[in-house]
Amino acid sequence: MTTGMADDVLAESPLPPQDDTPLVLGVRSSLTGRRWLWRDPEITRDAGVTARMGMAIMQQAGVPEIVGRMLAMRGIAPDGVTDFLTPTLRALMPNPACLTDMDRAAQRLAQAITTGETVGVFGDYDVDGACSAALLTHFLRQMGCRVITHVPDRMSEGYGPNTPALEAMIADGAGLIVCVDCGTAASDVLSPLSARADIIVLDHHKVQGDLPRIVATVNPNRPDCASRLNGSCAAAVTFMSVVATAGILRRQGWFENRPAPQLMDYLDLVALASVCDVMPLTGLNRAFVTQGMKIMARRQRTGLNALMEVAGVTDPLSAFTCGFALGPRINAGGRIAESGLGLELLLCEDALEARRLAERLDAVNRRRQTVETDILDIAMDMAARQREEGHAVLLLCGRDWHPGVVGIVAGRVKEKFNRPVLVGAMLEDGTVKGSARSVPGIDLGTAIIAARQAGHLTSGGGHAMAAGFGLRADDIPALHEFLNERLSTAAALPDAVDLSIEGIVGVAAASVELASDIGRLAPFGAGNDEPLLALPRVRVVRADRIGREGNTLRLLIEGEGGGPRLKALLFRAGDNPMTPVLEDRNAAPLHLAGWLRAESWNGRTTASFFIRDAAFAN
């Protein structure tokens, strides 16, 4: 079950500021209704604190002063700068044995390899599930095992392990079944089957009730796990399991007459899953993503390379590439088509077949976008009414809504209204199947589990930021009341998310050098937001509509007094309240908030400003 950066991005602080919190450039209500606040309030309460720490980082780590200040804002001490800017597994990855049950899981996997067993791999239908299943399947096959894979159909099988699918694996000869990115909450399914096959779970979802009675449940979020890796995705857990298994085989002498696997080659899958499941890009995850992007850039995984070609991805690759170009296409199969298409592509080693699968996923993704748009307009209207009524949680359900896109719709609604959102598809049998998205600081996953335990849901679970759920349609009002009370603090959130600004830069100073310096803090994502800058008193010199259906606005901007000009871009311009103001050549000077990036094209590197918000200058 994915939280899916592929579906929504969150880069702002959710908490309402104290009344005395200073505003950036005095912006109390932007064109999108947002306040602009400093990421680090100490900048204004005691400007010297961050400046002194930034200077110390600059001197000790040899980074530019602005990068030093941004690192200081992220709580990075001078002695931690190297691990942040150049993270490596050697420095940051712990012994996999720190995960509870890891030794048992690795021993059983090693046994399956040395005895040549048939292994069943049961995965989830999202990016993390596909990457986890592909990683483990490739490793086991490389080690000589026969592997059977299964990804459940979202509509007919639902989320998680199910008895018919597992029994089919056993009937096909699987003596060991490994559930990846699922299984922690499936004790009722897995425990009865443990007498017929050994079962291992490699997962990261919150624990609901008793763990399955199986060989091993490796999950950093189980209460008795002291690994402190609770921000890891399932693919990361799977990678560490493979590392532990390979270590056992090496100690047993298994590789004396056999080639050892190149485990680092699996990091492209771990990076893709970590980004798309919106894991915090700090600590070990930064190492996984940073090193994994290097592996991905080699384009040695046939299926992933084909998908990059179809999606029009060019170097340099980034977390943005994973979250917005690759992730949605891999997810699309599990949402509205064949659930196993993503896994099939990631395992494919034939270039022609991989191209066919990639094009198929691309077409499915376009169909997904159409289905999503049809539902989104209705959901937005419903959400606006509920917000006006004072609901802390927005609960939106509709007939003829496709269950495969409700998570994306929930993400879009959450982004607009800054409230926890549940979106459900009402099915013909009188039940509702849905997905939920939350805002930082509001633990929706725990609330969903509590609702299930209280009898308001027939199924439910997930992360703090995302969850899945099922219930009877008649129970919708009771669930809404329960969640409104349980998450009542969400009602105090501002209607639009405040922006966290890290610096003010004049247009003339928004150079390629500055953009490149800021880029050293990448990869950006959850836990390491890309720095938002404010450009004061800007004038638009030129505005053009570009792209498919003219939905992107390309601007040429300059400071109020003239001087060097800068290219700026606004995506999703069609229904954006900023668009008519930015297109008005006679508009008053504007403050712009956004991201400064260095872009290379045909051997030339330039700076571009990607607009997040705008406000009239006083």
Coordinates of C-alpha atoms in Angstrom, one line a residue:
M1 CA 0.0 0.0 0.0
T2 CA 1.7 3.1 -1.1
T3 CA 1.7 6.7 0.1
G4 CA 2.8 7.4 -3.4
M5 CA 5.0 10.5 -4.1
A6 CA 3.9 9.5 -7.5
D7 CA 0.5 10.8 -6.6
D8 CA 1.1 13.7 -4.3
V9 CA 4.0 15.8 -3.1
L10 CA 4.1 17.5 0.3
A11 CA 6.8 20.0 1.0
E12 CA 5.4 22.4 3.6
S13 CA 5.0 22.6 7.3
P14 CA 1.4 21.7 8.4
L15 CA 1.3 23.4 11.7
P16 CA -0.3 26.8 12.2
P17 CA 2.3 29.4 13.3
Q18 CA 2.1 31.3 16.6
D19 CA 0.6 34.7 16.3
D20 CA 4.1 36.3 16.7
T21 CA 5.7 34.3 14.0
P22 CA 7.2 36.8 11.5
L23 CA 6.1 36.5 7.9
V24 CA 8.4 36.4 4.9
L25 CA 8.1 39.6 2.9
G26 CA 4.9 40.3 4.9
V27 CA 2.9 37.7 2.9
R28 CA -0.1 36.8 5.0
S29 CA -2.4 35.7 2.2
S30 CA -0.9 34.9 -1.2
L31 CA -2.8 34.5 -4.5
T32 CA -3.5 30.9 -3.3
G33 CA -4.4 32.0 0.2
R34 CA -1.1 30.9 1.9
R35 CA 1.1 32.5 4.5
W36 CA 4.8 32.6 3.9
L37 CA 6.9 31.6 6.9
W38 CA 10.5 31.0 7.6
R39 CA 11.5 27.4 7.7
D40 CA 13.6 28.2 10.8
P41 CA 11.8 30.8 13.0
E42 CA 15.2 31.5 14.6
I43 CA 16.2 33.3 11.4
T44 CA 14.0 36.2 12.5
R45 CA 14.0 35.8 16.3
D46 CA 17.8 35.5 16.4
A47 CA 19.3 35.7 12.9
G48 CA 22.7 35.0 14.3
V49 CA 21.9 31.4 15.4
T50 CA 21.5 29.9 12.0
A51 CA 24.1 32.2 10.4
R52 CA 26.7 31.1 12.9
M53 CA 25.9 27.4 12.5
G54 CA 25.9 27.9 8.7
M55 CA 29.3 29.6 8.9
A56 CA 30.7 26.8 11.0
I57 CA 29.5 24.2 8.5
M58 CA 30.9 26.3 5.6
Q59 CA 34.3 26.4 7.2
Q60 CA 34.5 22.8 8.4
A61 CA 32.9 21.1 5.4
G62 CA 34.1 23.5 2.7
V63 CA 30.6 24.2 1.3
P64 CA 29.2 27.5 0.1
E65 CA 27.7 29.7 2.9
I66 CA 24.1 29.4 1.7
V67 CA 24.4 25.6 1.6
G68 CA 25.8 25.8 5.2
R69 CA 22.8 27.8 6.3
M70 CA 20.3 25.4 4.7
L71 CA 22.1 22.4 6.3
A72 CA 21.9 24.2 9.6
M73 CA 18.1 24.7 9.1
R74 CA 17.9 20.9 8.6
G75 CA 19.5 20.2 11.9
I76 CA 22.7 18.9 10.4
A77 CA 25.8 19.4 12.6
P78 CA 29.2 20.1 11.1
D79 CA 30.3 16.5 11.7
G80 CA 27.3 15.1 9.9
V81 CA 27.6 17.1 6.7
T82 CA 29.7 14.5 4.8
D83 CA 27.1 11.8 5.5
F84 CA 24.3 14.1 4.4
L85 CA 25.9 15.4 1.2
T86 CA 27.7 12.2 0.2
P87 CA 25.8 9.4 1.9
T88 CA 27.1 5.9 1.6
L89 CA 25.9 2.5 2.7
R90 CA 29.3 1.8 4.2
A91 CA 28.8 4.6 6.6
L92 CA 25.0 4.5 7.2
M93 CA 23.8 0.9 6.8
P94 CA 23.5 -1.1 10.1
N95 CA 23.9 -4.8 10.4
P96 CA 20.6 -6.2 9.0
A97 CA 20.5 -8.4 12.1
C98 CA 19.3 -5.3 14.1
L99 CA 15.8 -6.0 12.6
T100 CA 13.8 -8.4 14.7
D101 CA 13.4 -11.9 13.0
M102 CA 16.0 -11.0 10.4
D103 CA 18.4 -13.8 11.3
R104 CA 15.5 -16.4 11.1
A105 CA 14.4 -15.0 7.7
A106 CA 17.9 -15.0 6.3
Q107 CA 18.7 -18.5 7.5
R108 CA 15.4 -19.8 5.9
L109 CA 16.1 -18.0 2.6
A110 CA 19.7 -19.4 2.6
Q111 CA 18.3 -22.9 3.2
A112 CA 16.0 -22.5 0.2
I113 CA 18.9 -21.5 -1.9
T114 CA 21.3 -24.3 -0.9
T115 CA 18.6 -27.0 -1.3
G116 CA 17.2 -25.6 -4.6
E117 CA 13.7 -25.1 -3.3
T118 CA 10.8 -23.5 -5.2
V119 CA 9.9 -20.2 -3.5
G120 CA 6.7 -18.2 -3.9
V121 CA 7.0 -14.4 -3.8
F122 CA 3.7 -12.6 -3.0
G123 CA 3.8 -8.8 -3.6
D124 CA 1.7 -5.8 -3.3
Y125 CA 0.4 -4.0 -6.4
D126 CA 2.1 -0.7 -5.9
V127 CA 5.6 0.5 -6.7
D128 CA 7.1 -0.6 -3.4
G129 CA 5.5 -4.0 -3.7
A130 CA 6.7 -4.4 -7.3
C131 CA 10.2 -3.3 -6.5
S132 CA 10.4 -5.6 -3.5
A133 CA 9.1 -8.6 -5.4
A134 CA 11.4 -7.9 -8.3
L135 CA 14.4 -7.5 -6.1
L136 CA 13.9 -10.8 -4.2
T137 CA 12.8 -12.7 -7.3
H138 CA 15.9 -11.7 -9.2
F139 CA 18.2 -12.6 -6.3
L140 CA 16.6 -16.0 -5.7
R141 CA 16.7 -16.8 -9.4
Q142 CA 20.3 -15.7 -9.7
M143 CA 21.0 -18.1 -6.8
G144 CA 19.3 -21.0 -8.7
C145 CA 15.9 -21.1 -7.1
R146 CA 12.7 -21.5 -9.1
V147 CA 10.4 -18.6 -8.1
I148 CA 6.7 -18.2 -8.5
T149 CA 5.4 -14.7 -8.3
H150 CA 1.9 -13.4 -7.6
V151 CA 0.5 -9.8 -7.3
P152 CA -3.2 -9.7 -6.2
D153 CA -5.8 -8.0 -8.4
R154 CA -7.0 -4.9 -6.6
M155 CA -10.6 -5.5 -7.6
S156 CA -11.1 -9.2 -7.2
E157 CA -8.5 -10.0 -4.5
G158 CA -8.0 -6.8 -2.6
Y159 CA -4.9 -5.9 -0.6
G160 CA -2.6 -8.4 1.0
P161 CA -2.2 -12.2 1.1
N162 CA -5.3 -14.3 0.3
T163 CA -5.8 -18.0 0.8
P164 CA -6.6 -19.1 -2.8
A165 CA -3.4 -17.4 -4.2
L166 CA -1.2 -18.9 -1.5
E167 CA -2.7 -22.3 -1.9
A168 CA -2.0 -22.2 -5.6
M169 CA 1.7 -21.4 -4.9
I170 CA 1.8 -24.4 -2.5
A171 CA 0.2 -26.6 -5.1
D172 CA 2.8 -25.5 -7.6
G173 CA 5.6 -26.7 -5.3
A174 CA 6.5 -23.7 -3.2
G175 CA 7.9 -24.9 0.2
L176 CA 8.6 -21.3 1.2
I177 CA 6.4 -18.3 0.6
V178 CA 7.7 -14.7 1.1
C179 CA 5.2 -11.9 1.3
V180 CA 6.7 -8.5 0.5
D181 CA 5.2 -5.1 1.3
C182 CA 2.2 -6.9 2.9
G183 CA 1.4 -9.7 5.4
T184 CA 1.9 -8.1 8.8
A185 CA -1.8 -7.7 9.3
A186 CA -2.7 -11.1 7.6
S187 CA -2.5 -13.4 10.6
D188 CA -5.9 -14.9 9.8
V189 CA -4.7 -15.9 6.3
L190 CA -1.0 -16.8 7.0
S191 CA -1.2 -18.6 10.3
P192 CA -3.4 -21.5 9.1
L193 CA -1.2 -22.1 6.1
S194 CA 2.0 -22.2 8.1
A195 CA 1.7 -26.0 8.5
R196 CA 1.8 -26.5 4.8
A197 CA 4.6 -24.1 3.8
D198 CA 7.1 -22.0 5.6
I199 CA 6.2 -18.3 5.4
I200 CA 8.2 -15.1 5.8
V201 CA 6.9 -11.6 5.8
L202 CA 9.1 -8.6 4.7
D203 CA 7.0 -5.6 5.4
H204 CA 6.9 -2.1 6.9
H205 CA 3.2 -1.4 7.6
K206 CA 1.8 -0.7 11.0
V207 CA 1.0 -3.7 13.1
Q208 CA -2.6 -4.5 13.7
G209 CA -3.3 -7.1 16.4
D210 CA -1.2 -10.3 16.7
L211 CA 1.6 -11.0 14.3
P212 CA 1.2 -14.1 12.0
R213 CA 2.5 -17.4 13.5
I214 CA 5.1 -18.0 10.8
V215 CA 8.8 -18.4 10.4
A216 CA 9.6 -14.7 10.5
T217 CA 8.0 -11.3 10.3
V218 CA 10.7 -8.7 9.5
N219 CA 9.1 -5.3 9.9
P220 CA 10.8 -2.3 11.5
N221 CA 7.4 -1.0 12.6
R222 CA 6.6 -4.0 14.8
P223 CA 6.6 -2.9 18.5
D224 CA 9.5 -5.2 19.5
C225 CA 11.9 -4.1 16.8
A226 CA 14.6 -1.8 18.1
S227 CA 16.3 -1.2 14.7
R228 CA 15.1 2.5 14.5
L229 CA 14.5 1.8 10.8
N230 CA 10.8 2.5 11.0
G231 CA 11.1 5.0 8.0
S232 CA 12.2 2.2 5.6
C233 CA 10.1 1.0 2.8
A234 CA 9.5 -2.7 2.1
A235 CA 12.1 -2.7 -0.7
A236 CA 14.7 -1.5 1.8
V237 CA 13.8 -4.3 4.2
T238 CA 13.9 -6.8 1.3
F239 CA 17.4 -5.5 0.3
M240 CA 18.7 -5.9 3.8
S241 CA 17.2 -9.4 3.9
V242 CA 19.1 -10.2 0.7
V243 CA 22.3 -8.8 2.2
A244 CA 21.9 -10.9 5.3
T245 CA 21.2 -14.0 3.2
A246 CA 24.2 -13.5 1.0
G247 CA 26.3 -13.1 4.2
I248 CA 25.2 -16.5 5.5
L249 CA 25.9 -18.1 2.1
R250 CA 29.3 -16.5 2.0
R251 CA 30.2 -17.8 5.4
Q252 CA 29.0 -21.3 4.3
G253 CA 31.4 -21.2 1.3
W254 CA 28.5 -21.1 -1.2
F255 CA 30.3 -18.7 -3.5
E256 CA 33.6 -20.5 -3.6
N257 CA 32.7 -22.1 -6.9
R258 CA 29.9 -19.7 -7.9
P259 CA 29.7 -16.1 -8.8
A260 CA 28.6 -13.8 -5.9
P261 CA 25.7 -11.5 -6.6
Q262 CA 26.4 -7.8 -7.1
L263 CA 24.0 -6.6 -4.4
M264 CA 24.6 -2.9 -5.1
D265 CA 22.9 -3.4 -8.5
Y266 CA 19.6 -3.8 -6.7
L267 CA 19.7 -0.3 -5.3
D268 CA 17.9 1.2 -8.3
L269 CA 14.8 -0.7 -7.1
V270 CA 15.3 0.4 -3.5
A271 CA 15.7 4.0 -4.6
L272 CA 12.6 3.9 -6.7
A273 CA 10.5 2.4 -4.0
S274 CA 11.8 4.7 -1.3
V275 CA 10.9 7.8 -3.3
C276 CA 7.5 6.6 -4.5
D277 CA 6.4 5.3 -1.0
V278 CA 7.4 8.8 0.3
M279 CA 9.9 7.5 2.8
P280 CA 11.9 10.3 4.6
L281 CA 15.1 11.0 2.6
T282 CA 17.3 11.2 5.7
G283 CA 19.9 8.8 7.1
L284 CA 20.0 5.4 5.5
N285 CA 17.3 6.3 3.0
R286 CA 19.5 9.1 1.6
A287 CA 22.2 6.5 1.0
F288 CA 19.8 4.1 -0.7
V289 CA 18.4 6.8 -3.0
T290 CA 21.7 8.6 -3.7
Q291 CA 23.5 5.4 -4.6
G292 CA 20.4 3.9 -6.3
M293 CA 20.1 6.8 -8.6
K294 CA 23.7 6.1 -9.8
I295 CA 22.8 2.5 -10.5
M296 CA 19.6 3.7 -12.3
A297 CA 21.6 6.1 -14.5
R298 CA 23.5 3.1 -15.9
R299 CA 20.2 2.0 -17.5
Q300 CA 21.2 -1.6 -17.0
R301 CA 17.8 -2.9 -15.9
T302 CA 16.1 -3.6 -19.2
G303 CA 12.5 -3.0 -18.1
L304 CA 13.3 0.2 -16.2
N305 CA 15.3 1.5 -19.1
A306 CA 12.4 0.8 -21.5
L307 CA 10.0 2.7 -19.1
M308 CA 12.4 5.7 -19.0
E309 CA 12.5 5.8 -22.8
V310 CA 8.7 5.7 -23.1
A311 CA 8.3 8.3 -20.4
G312 CA 10.9 10.6 -22.1
V313 CA 13.3 10.6 -19.2
T314 CA 16.7 11.9 -19.8
D315 CA 19.7 12.3 -17.6
P316 CA 20.3 13.5 -15.0
L317 CA 17.9 11.4 -13.1
S318 CA 16.5 12.6 -9.8
A319 CA 13.9 11.7 -7.1
F320 CA 11.5 13.8 -9.2
T321 CA 12.0 11.4 -12.1
C322 CA 11.1 8.4 -9.9
G323 CA 8.1 10.1 -8.3
F324 CA 6.5 11.7 -11.3
A325 CA 7.7 9.9 -14.4
L326 CA 8.3 6.2 -13.4
G327 CA 6.2 5.7 -10.3
P328 CA 2.8 6.6 -11.8
R329 CA 3.3 4.3 -14.7
I330 CA 4.3 1.3 -12.6
N331 CA 1.4 2.0 -10.3
A332 CA -1.1 2.3 -13.2
G333 CA -1.3 -1.4 -13.8
G334 CA -2.3 -2.1 -10.2
R335 CA -4.8 0.7 -10.2
I336 CA -7.0 0.1 -13.2
A337 CA -5.5 -2.8 -15.3
E338 CA -3.4 -5.9 -14.7
S339 CA -1.9 -5.8 -11.2
G340 CA 1.2 -7.7 -12.2
L341 CA 2.3 -5.5 -15.1
G342 CA 4.8 -3.4 -13.1
L343 CA 6.5 -6.5 -11.7
E344 CA 6.5 -8.2 -15.1
L345 CA 8.3 -5.1 -16.5
L346 CA 10.9 -4.9 -13.7
L347 CA 11.8 -8.6 -14.2
C348 CA 11.8 -8.4 -18.0
E349 CA 15.2 -8.9 -19.7
D350 CA 14.2 -8.9 -23.3
A351 CA 14.4 -5.4 -24.8
L352 CA 11.5 -5.8 -27.3
E353 CA 9.2 -7.3 -24.7
A354 CA 10.2 -4.6 -22.2
R355 CA 9.3 -1.9 -24.7
R356 CA 5.9 -3.5 -25.3
L357 CA 5.2 -3.7 -21.5
A358 CA 6.4 -0.1 -21.0
E359 CA 4.1 1.3 -23.7
R360 CA 1.2 -0.7 -22.3
L361 CA 1.8 0.8 -18.9
D362 CA 2.1 4.3 -20.4
A363 CA -1.3 3.8 -22.1
V364 CA -2.8 2.5 -18.9
N365 CA -1.5 5.6 -17.1
R366 CA -3.1 7.9 -19.6
R367 CA -6.4 6.1 -19.1
R368 CA -5.9 6.4 -15.3
Q369 CA -5.5 10.2 -15.6
T370 CA -8.8 10.4 -17.5
V371 CA -10.6 8.4 -14.9
E372 CA -9.0 10.4 -12.1
T373 CA -10.1 13.8 -13.6
D374 CA -13.7 12.7 -13.9
I375 CA -13.8 11.9 -10.2
L376 CA -11.7 14.7 -9.0
D377 CA -14.1 17.5 -9.9
I378 CA -17.0 16.0 -8.0
A379 CA -14.7 15.2 -5.0
M380 CA -13.4 18.7 -4.8
D381 CA -17.0 20.1 -4.6
M382 CA -17.9 17.6 -1.9
A383 CA -14.7 18.5 0.1
A384 CA -15.4 22.2 -0.1
R385 CA -18.8 21.7 1.5
Q386 CA -17.5 19.5 4.2
R387 CA -14.7 22.0 5.1
E388 CA -17.3 24.8 5.3
E389 CA -19.3 22.6 7.7
G390 CA -16.2 22.4 9.9
H391 CA -15.2 18.8 9.5
A392 CA -11.7 18.0 10.7
V393 CA -11.6 15.0 8.3
L394 CA -12.9 15.0 4.8
L395 CA -14.7 11.7 3.9
L396 CA -15.8 11.5 0.3
C397 CA -17.6 8.6 -1.3
G398 CA -19.3 8.1 -4.6
R399 CA -20.8 5.5 -6.8
D400 CA -19.1 4.6 -10.1
W401 CA -15.8 5.8 -8.7
H402 CA -12.9 3.5 -9.6
P403 CA -11.2 2.0 -6.5
G404 CA -7.9 2.2 -8.3
V405 CA -7.7 6.0 -8.4
V406 CA -9.3 7.0 -5.1
G407 CA -5.8 7.3 -3.5
I408 CA -4.7 9.8 -6.1
V409 CA -7.9 11.8 -5.7
A410 CA -7.4 11.8 -1.9
G411 CA -3.9 13.1 -2.4
R412 CA -5.1 16.0 -4.6
V413 CA -7.9 16.9 -2.2
K414 CA -5.6 16.8 0.8
E415 CA -3.2 19.1 -1.0
K416 CA -5.9 21.7 -1.8
F417 CA -7.7 21.7 1.6
N418 CA -4.9 20.7 4.0
R419 CA -7.1 18.2 5.8
P420 CA -6.8 14.4 6.3
V421 CA -8.9 12.9 3.4
L422 CA -10.6 9.6 2.9
V423 CA -12.0 8.8 -0.6
G424 CA -14.1 5.7 -1.1
A425 CA -15.7 3.9 -4.1
M426 CA -19.2 2.6 -3.3
L427 CA -19.6 -0.8 -4.8
E428 CA -22.7 -2.7 -6.0
D429 CA -22.6 -5.0 -3.0
G430 CA -23.2 -2.1 -0.6
T431 CA -19.6 -1.8 0.6
V432 CA -17.0 0.9 0.2
K433 CA -13.4 0.4 -0.7
G434 CA -11.1 3.4 -0.3
S435 CA -7.8 5.1 0.3
A436 CA -6.8 7.9 2.7
R437 CA -4.1 10.6 2.8
S438 CA -3.0 12.8 5.7
V439 CA -1.0 15.9 6.4
P440 CA 2.2 15.9 8.5
G441 CA 1.5 15.8 12.2
I442 CA -1.8 13.9 11.9
D443 CA -1.3 10.1 12.2
L444 CA -4.1 8.8 10.0
G445 CA -2.9 5.2 9.9
T446 CA -3.3 4.8 13.7
A447 CA -6.7 6.4 13.5
I448 CA -7.8 4.0 10.7
I449 CA -6.7 1.0 12.8
A450 CA -8.6 2.4 15.8
A451 CA -11.7 2.8 13.7
R452 CA -11.4 -0.8 12.6
Q453 CA -11.0 -2.0 16.1
A454 CA -14.1 0.0 17.1
G455 CA -16.1 -1.7 14.5
H456 CA -16.5 1.2 12.0
L457 CA -14.4 -0.5 9.4
T458 CA -14.3 -4.0 8.0
S459 CA -10.7 -3.6 7.0
G460 CA -8.0 -0.9 7.3
G461 CA -4.4 -0.1 7.9
G462 CA -1.4 1.7 6.6
H463 CA 1.1 4.5 7.5
A464 CA 0.7 7.8 9.3
M465 CA 0.4 9.5 6.0
A466 CA -1.6 7.0 4.0
A467 CA -3.9 4.1 4.5
G468 CA -6.5 1.9 2.9
F469 CA -9.9 1.0 4.3
G470 CA -13.1 -0.8 3.7
L471 CA -16.6 -0.6 5.3
R472 CA -20.3 -1.0 4.8
A473 CA -21.9 2.0 3.1
D474 CA -24.4 2.3 6.0
D475 CA -21.5 2.9 8.4
I476 CA -20.1 6.0 6.6
P477 CA -21.7 8.6 9.0
A478 CA -20.5 6.8 12.1
L479 CA -17.0 6.5 10.7
H480 CA -16.9 10.2 9.8
E481 CA -18.0 11.1 13.3
F482 CA -15.4 8.8 14.9
L483 CA -12.5 10.3 12.8
N484 CA -13.7 13.9 13.3
E485 CA -13.4 13.3 17.1
R486 CA -10.2 11.2 16.9
L487 CA -8.4 13.7 14.7
S488 CA -10.1 16.9 15.9
T489 CA -6.8 18.9 16.0
A490 CA -6.9 18.9 12.2
A491 CA -9.8 21.3 12.3
A492 CA -7.4 24.0 13.5
L493 CA -5.1 23.7 10.5
P494 CA -5.2 26.6 8.1
D495 CA -7.3 26.1 5.0
A496 CA -4.2 26.4 2.8
V497 CA -0.8 25.0 3.8
D498 CA 1.8 27.6 4.9
L499 CA 4.9 27.8 2.8
S500 CA 8.2 27.3 4.5
I501 CA 10.7 29.7 2.9
E502 CA 14.5 29.3 3.3
G503 CA 15.8 32.5 1.8
I504 CA 15.1 35.7 -0.1
V505 CA 17.1 36.1 -3.3
G506 CA 16.9 38.9 -5.9
V507 CA 16.4 37.9 -9.5
A508 CA 19.8 39.1 -10.4
A509 CA 21.3 36.8 -7.8
A510 CA 19.4 33.7 -8.9
S511 CA 22.3 32.4 -10.9
V512 CA 23.3 29.0 -12.2
E513 CA 26.0 28.9 -9.5
L514 CA 23.4 29.4 -6.7
A515 CA 21.1 26.8 -8.3
S516 CA 24.0 24.3 -8.5
D517 CA 25.0 24.9 -4.8
I518 CA 21.4 24.3 -3.7
G519 CA 21.3 21.1 -5.8
R520 CA 24.0 19.7 -3.6
L521 CA 21.3 19.0 -0.9
A522 CA 19.5 16.6 -3.2
P523 CA 17.9 14.1 -3.3
F524 CA 14.8 16.0 -2.2
G525 CA 11.6 14.6 -0.9
A526 CA 9.9 13.7 2.3
G527 CA 12.1 14.7 5.3
N528 CA 14.4 16.8 3.0
D529 CA 12.2 19.3 1.2
E530 CA 13.7 21.1 -1.7
P531 CA 14.5 24.7 -0.5
L532 CA 11.9 27.2 -1.3
L533 CA 13.2 30.7 -2.1
A534 CA 11.4 34.0 -2.4
L535 CA 12.0 36.4 -5.2
P536 CA 11.0 40.0 -4.1
R537 CA 9.2 42.6 -6.3
V538 CA 9.3 40.8 -9.6
R539 CA 7.9 42.0 -12.9
V540 CA 6.8 39.7 -15.7
V541 CA 8.4 40.7 -19.0
R542 CA 6.9 37.9 -21.1
A543 CA 4.4 35.1 -20.6
D544 CA 3.7 32.2 -23.0
R545 CA 1.6 29.0 -22.8
I546 CA 3.5 25.9 -23.7
G547 CA 3.2 22.1 -23.5
R548 CA 0.2 19.8 -24.1
E549 CA -3.0 21.8 -24.0
G550 CA -1.1 24.9 -23.0
N551 CA -1.1 23.9 -19.4
T552 CA 2.3 25.2 -18.6
L553 CA 3.1 28.9 -18.3
R554 CA 6.6 30.0 -19.3
L555 CA 7.7 33.4 -18.0
L556 CA 10.6 35.8 -18.4
I557 CA 11.0 37.8 -15.2
E558 CA 13.2 40.6 -13.9
G559 CA 13.6 42.6 -10.8
E560 CA 11.5 45.7 -10.3
G561 CA 14.4 47.9 -11.4
G562 CA 15.3 45.8 -14.4
G563 CA 18.6 44.0 -14.8
P564 CA 19.3 40.3 -15.6
R565 CA 16.3 38.2 -16.5
L566 CA 15.3 34.8 -15.4
K567 CA 13.1 32.0 -16.9
A568 CA 10.3 30.9 -14.7
L569 CA 7.7 28.1 -15.1
L570 CA 4.3 27.4 -13.6
F571 CA 2.8 24.0 -14.1
R572 CA -0.9 23.1 -14.0
A573 CA -1.6 26.7 -15.1
G574 CA -5.1 26.0 -16.5
D575 CA -7.1 26.4 -13.3
N576 CA -4.5 28.1 -11.2
P577 CA -5.5 31.4 -9.5
M578 CA -2.0 32.7 -10.1
T579 CA -2.2 32.4 -13.9
P580 CA -4.3 35.5 -14.9
V581 CA -2.1 37.7 -12.7
L582 CA 1.1 36.3 -14.1
E583 CA -0.2 36.8 -17.6
D584 CA -1.1 40.4 -16.9
R585 CA 1.8 42.5 -18.2
N586 CA 0.3 45.5 -16.3
A587 CA 0.1 43.8 -12.9
A588 CA 1.7 45.3 -9.9
P589 CA 5.1 43.9 -8.8
L590 CA 4.9 40.4 -7.4
H591 CA 6.7 38.4 -4.8
L592 CA 7.3 34.8 -6.1
A593 CA 8.0 31.7 -4.1
G594 CA 9.5 28.6 -5.7
W595 CA 12.5 26.4 -6.5
L596 CA 15.7 27.5 -8.2
R597 CA 17.2 24.7 -10.3
A598 CA 20.1 24.4 -12.7
E599 CA 19.0 22.7 -16.0
S600 CA 21.2 21.4 -18.7
W601 CA 20.2 21.2 -22.4
N602 CA 22.4 20.6 -25.4
G603 CA 25.6 21.2 -23.4
R604 CA 24.4 24.5 -21.9
T605 CA 23.4 24.9 -18.2
T606 CA 20.9 27.7 -17.2
A607 CA 19.0 28.6 -14.1
S608 CA 15.2 28.3 -14.0
F609 CA 12.7 29.2 -11.3
F610 CA 9.7 26.9 -10.7
I611 CA 6.9 28.9 -9.2
R612 CA 5.1 27.5 -6.2
D613 CA 3.2 30.6 -5.1
A614 CA 2.9 34.3 -5.8
A615 CA 1.7 37.4 -3.8
F616 CA 1.2 41.1 -4.6
A617 CA 4.1 43.1 -3.3
N618 CA 3.2 45.9 -0.9

